[in-house]
Coordinates of C-alpha atoms in Angstrom, one line a residue:
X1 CA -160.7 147.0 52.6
X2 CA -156.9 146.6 52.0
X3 CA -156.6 150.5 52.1
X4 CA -158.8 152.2 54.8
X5 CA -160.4 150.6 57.8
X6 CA -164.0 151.0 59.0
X7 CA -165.1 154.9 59.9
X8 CA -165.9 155.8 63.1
X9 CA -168.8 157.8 64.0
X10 CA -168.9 160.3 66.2
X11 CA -165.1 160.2 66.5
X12 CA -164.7 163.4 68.2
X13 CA -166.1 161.8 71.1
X14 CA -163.2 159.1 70.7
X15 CA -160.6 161.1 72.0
X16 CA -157.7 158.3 72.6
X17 CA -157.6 154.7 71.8
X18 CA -154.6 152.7 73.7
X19 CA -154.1 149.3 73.0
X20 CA -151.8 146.6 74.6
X21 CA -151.1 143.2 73.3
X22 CA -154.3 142.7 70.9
X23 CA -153.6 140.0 68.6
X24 CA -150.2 141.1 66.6
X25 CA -150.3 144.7 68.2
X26 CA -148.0 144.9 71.0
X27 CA -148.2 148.8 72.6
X28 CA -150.4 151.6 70.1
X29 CA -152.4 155.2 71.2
X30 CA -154.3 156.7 68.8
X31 CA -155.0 160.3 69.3
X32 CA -158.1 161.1 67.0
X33 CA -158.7 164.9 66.2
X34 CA -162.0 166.8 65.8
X35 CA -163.3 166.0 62.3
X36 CA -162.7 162.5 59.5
X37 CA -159.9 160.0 60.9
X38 CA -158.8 157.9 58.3
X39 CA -156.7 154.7 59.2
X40 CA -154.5 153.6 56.0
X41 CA -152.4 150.6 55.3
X42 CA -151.6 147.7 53.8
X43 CA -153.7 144.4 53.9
X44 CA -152.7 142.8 57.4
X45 CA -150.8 145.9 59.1
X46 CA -153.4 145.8 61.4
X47 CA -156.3 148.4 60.3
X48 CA -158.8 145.7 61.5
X49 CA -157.9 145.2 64.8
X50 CA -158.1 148.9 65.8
X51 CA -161.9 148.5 65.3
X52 CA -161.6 144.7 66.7
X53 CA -160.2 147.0 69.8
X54 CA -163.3 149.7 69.7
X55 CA -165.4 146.7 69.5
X56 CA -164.7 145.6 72.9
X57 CA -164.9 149.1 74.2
X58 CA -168.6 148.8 73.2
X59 CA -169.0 145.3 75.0
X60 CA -168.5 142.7 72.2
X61 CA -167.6 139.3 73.2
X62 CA -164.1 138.8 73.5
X63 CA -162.1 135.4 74.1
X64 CA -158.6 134.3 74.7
X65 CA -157.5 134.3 71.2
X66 CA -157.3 137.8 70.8
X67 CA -154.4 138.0 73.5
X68 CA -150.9 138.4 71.3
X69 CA -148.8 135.2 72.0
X70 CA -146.6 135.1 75.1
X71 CA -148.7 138.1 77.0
X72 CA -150.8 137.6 79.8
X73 CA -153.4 139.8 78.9
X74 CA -155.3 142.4 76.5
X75 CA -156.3 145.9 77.4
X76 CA -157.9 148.4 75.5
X77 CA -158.3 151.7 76.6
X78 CA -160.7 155.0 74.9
X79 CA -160.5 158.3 76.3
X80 CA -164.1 160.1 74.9
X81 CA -165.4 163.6 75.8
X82 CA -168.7 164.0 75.9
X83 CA -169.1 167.8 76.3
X84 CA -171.4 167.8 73.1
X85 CA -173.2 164.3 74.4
X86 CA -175.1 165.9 77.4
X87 CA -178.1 162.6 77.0
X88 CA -175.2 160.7 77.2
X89 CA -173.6 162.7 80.3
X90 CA -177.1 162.5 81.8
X91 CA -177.7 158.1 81.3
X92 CA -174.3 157.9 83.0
X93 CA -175.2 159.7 86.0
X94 CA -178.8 157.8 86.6
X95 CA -176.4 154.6 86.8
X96 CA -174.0 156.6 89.8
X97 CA -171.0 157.2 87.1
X98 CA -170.0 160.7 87.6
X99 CA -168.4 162.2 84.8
X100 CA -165.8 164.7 85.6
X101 CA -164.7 167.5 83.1
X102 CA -166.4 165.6 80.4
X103 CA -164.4 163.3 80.0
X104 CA -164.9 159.1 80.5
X105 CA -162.8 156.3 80.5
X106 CA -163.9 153.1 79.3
X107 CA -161.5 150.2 79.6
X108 CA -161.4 146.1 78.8
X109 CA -159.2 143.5 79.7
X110 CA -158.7 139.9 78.5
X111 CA -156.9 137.1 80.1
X112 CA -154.8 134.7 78.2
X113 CA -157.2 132.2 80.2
X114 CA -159.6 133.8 79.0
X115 CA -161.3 135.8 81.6
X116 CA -161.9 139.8 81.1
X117 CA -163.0 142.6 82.9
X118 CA -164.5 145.8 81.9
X119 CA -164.5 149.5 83.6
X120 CA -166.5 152.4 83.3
X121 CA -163.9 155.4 84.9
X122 CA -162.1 152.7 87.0
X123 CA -165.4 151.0 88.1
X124 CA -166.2 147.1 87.4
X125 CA -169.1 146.7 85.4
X126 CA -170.4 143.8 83.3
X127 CA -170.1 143.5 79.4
X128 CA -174.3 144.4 79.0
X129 CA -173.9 147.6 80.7
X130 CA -170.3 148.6 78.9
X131 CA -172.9 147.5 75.7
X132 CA -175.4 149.3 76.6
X133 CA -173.1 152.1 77.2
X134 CA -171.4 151.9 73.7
X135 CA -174.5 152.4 71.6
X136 CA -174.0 156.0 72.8
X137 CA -170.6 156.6 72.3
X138 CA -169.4 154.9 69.2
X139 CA -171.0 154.1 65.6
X140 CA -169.7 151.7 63.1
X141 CA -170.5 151.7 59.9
X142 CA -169.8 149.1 57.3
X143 CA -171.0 146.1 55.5
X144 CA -171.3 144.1 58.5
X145 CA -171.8 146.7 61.1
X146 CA -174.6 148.0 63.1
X147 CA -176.2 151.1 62.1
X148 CA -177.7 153.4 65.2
X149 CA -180.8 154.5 63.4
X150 CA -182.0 150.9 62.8
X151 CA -182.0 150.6 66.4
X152 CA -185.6 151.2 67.7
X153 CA -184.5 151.6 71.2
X154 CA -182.1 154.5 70.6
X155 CA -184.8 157.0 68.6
X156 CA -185.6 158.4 71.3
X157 CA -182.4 159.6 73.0
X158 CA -181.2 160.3 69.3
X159 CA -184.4 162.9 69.3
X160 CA -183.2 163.8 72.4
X161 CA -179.7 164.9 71.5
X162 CA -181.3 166.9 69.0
X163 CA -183.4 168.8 71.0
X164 CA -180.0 170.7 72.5
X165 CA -178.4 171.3 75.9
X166 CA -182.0 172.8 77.5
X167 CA -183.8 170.4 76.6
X168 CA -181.7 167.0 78.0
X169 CA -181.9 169.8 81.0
X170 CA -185.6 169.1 81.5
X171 CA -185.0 165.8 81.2
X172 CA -182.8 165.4 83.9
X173 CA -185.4 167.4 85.8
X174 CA -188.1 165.7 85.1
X175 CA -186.3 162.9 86.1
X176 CA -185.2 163.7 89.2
X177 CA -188.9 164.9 90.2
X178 CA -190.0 161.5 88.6
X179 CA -187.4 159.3 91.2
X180 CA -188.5 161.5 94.1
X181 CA -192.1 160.6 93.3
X182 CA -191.3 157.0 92.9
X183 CA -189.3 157.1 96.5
X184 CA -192.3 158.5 98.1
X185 CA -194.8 156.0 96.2
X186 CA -192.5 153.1 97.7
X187 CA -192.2 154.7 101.2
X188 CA -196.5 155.0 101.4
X189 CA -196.3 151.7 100.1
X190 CA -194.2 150.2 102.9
X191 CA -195.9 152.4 105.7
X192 CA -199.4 150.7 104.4
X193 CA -197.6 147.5 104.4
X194 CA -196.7 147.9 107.9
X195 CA -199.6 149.3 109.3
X196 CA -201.4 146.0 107.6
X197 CA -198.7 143.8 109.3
X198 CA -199.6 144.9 112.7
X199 CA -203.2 144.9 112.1
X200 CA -202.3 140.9 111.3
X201 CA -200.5 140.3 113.9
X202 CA -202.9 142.2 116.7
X203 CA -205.3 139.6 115.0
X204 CA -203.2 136.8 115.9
X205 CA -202.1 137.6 119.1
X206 CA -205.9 138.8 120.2
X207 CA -206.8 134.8 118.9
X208 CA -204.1 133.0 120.4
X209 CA -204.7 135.2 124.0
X210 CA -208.6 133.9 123.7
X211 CA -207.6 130.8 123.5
X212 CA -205.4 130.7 126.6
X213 CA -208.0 131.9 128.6
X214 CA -210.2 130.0 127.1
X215 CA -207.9 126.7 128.0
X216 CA -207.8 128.4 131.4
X217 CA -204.1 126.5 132.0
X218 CA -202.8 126.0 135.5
X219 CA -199.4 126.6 137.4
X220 CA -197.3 123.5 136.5
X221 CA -200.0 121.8 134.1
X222 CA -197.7 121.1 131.7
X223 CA -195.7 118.8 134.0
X224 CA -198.8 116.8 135.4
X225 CA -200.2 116.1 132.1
X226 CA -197.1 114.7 130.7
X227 CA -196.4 112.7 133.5
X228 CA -200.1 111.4 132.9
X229 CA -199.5 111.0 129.1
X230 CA -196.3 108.4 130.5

């Protein structure tokens, strides 16, 4: 569109969007405000490659291209606040991300070589998880673009988010019961396999002491029989 860009859903999650040396844009922060952000311009002022930029927030693939000419690198970084996203608050803290005040910062970088790294609140994590991690945060919609309730595997947390504060409450409860059950199944599990470790070896070592006594060996046996073997 040679007018407006793509819309962002959920944009009052998306609280800041800073961007350094993408493609033609050198330095730009976005403040978005509660409510419908529109992006306007004129065809090839750059509308495109704010959502090229909140496309690598959510994990897409990202080469050295997209690094403006004579920089070292690309970064991108989104600001989101997830007060009203408490399933979203909740996945983060099963993975160890605390989320402080609501708020999380997602960044990328790119290399001119073309490597990149991505953080989740100053924490390196891989593409797949900042992926992952985006399908919650951000939806595009357009021609091209993915929509979230095609998605199969996001449903349920969709339902979820529904459901209100209380119930994404019993969830976490249920799954922090759930781990603690799964910690004790694993620590029965390894007490069993230990107890069936020693039984094994008790079996070997009752075996191997029959059959010294059974060989009967004598002081310094060893040495005469080799010196018979020569």
């Amino acid at each position: 569109m040679s007018g407006l860009t793509g819309m962002l859903a959920q944009a009052q999650m998306l609280q800041t969007l800073s961007i350094r040396n993408l493609a033609i844009i050198e330095s730009l922060e976005i403040d978005f405000q509660v409510g419908l952000n529109v992006l306007t311009g004129e065809t090839g002022a750059g509308k495109s490659i704010v959502i090229d930029a909140v496309n690598l927030i959510l994990g897409a693939r990202a080469g050295a291209d997209i690094v403006r000419s004579h920089s070292s690198r690309a970064t991108v970084d989104a600001l989101f606040d997830l007060s009203d996203s408490p399933h979203t608050v909740l996945a983060l803290r099963e993975q160890g991300f605390e989320v402080a005040n609501s708020q999380l910062l997602v960044s990328r970088e790119v290399a001119a070589e073309g490597k990149g790294v991505a953080r989740i609140d100053g924490r390196v994590v891989t593409v797949g998880q900042l992926r992952d991690l985006g399908e919650g945060l951000v939806d595009l919609h357009g021609q091209h673009d993915h929509q979230a309730l095609l998605t199969i595997s996001r449903h349920l947390g969709i339902l979820d988010e529904w459901g209100g504060v209380d119930h994404v409450a019993g969830i976490s409860s249920y799954a922090d019961q759930f781990r603690a059950v799964v910690s004790l199944c694993a620590e029965r599990d390894a007490i069993l396999s230990d107890s069936r470790e020693r039984e094994r070896l008790l079996d070997l070592y009752t075996f191997q002491a029959k059959e010294i006594r059974s060989a009967a060996p004598l002081p310094n046996e060893d040495a005469e029989i080799t010196q018979e073997l020569t």
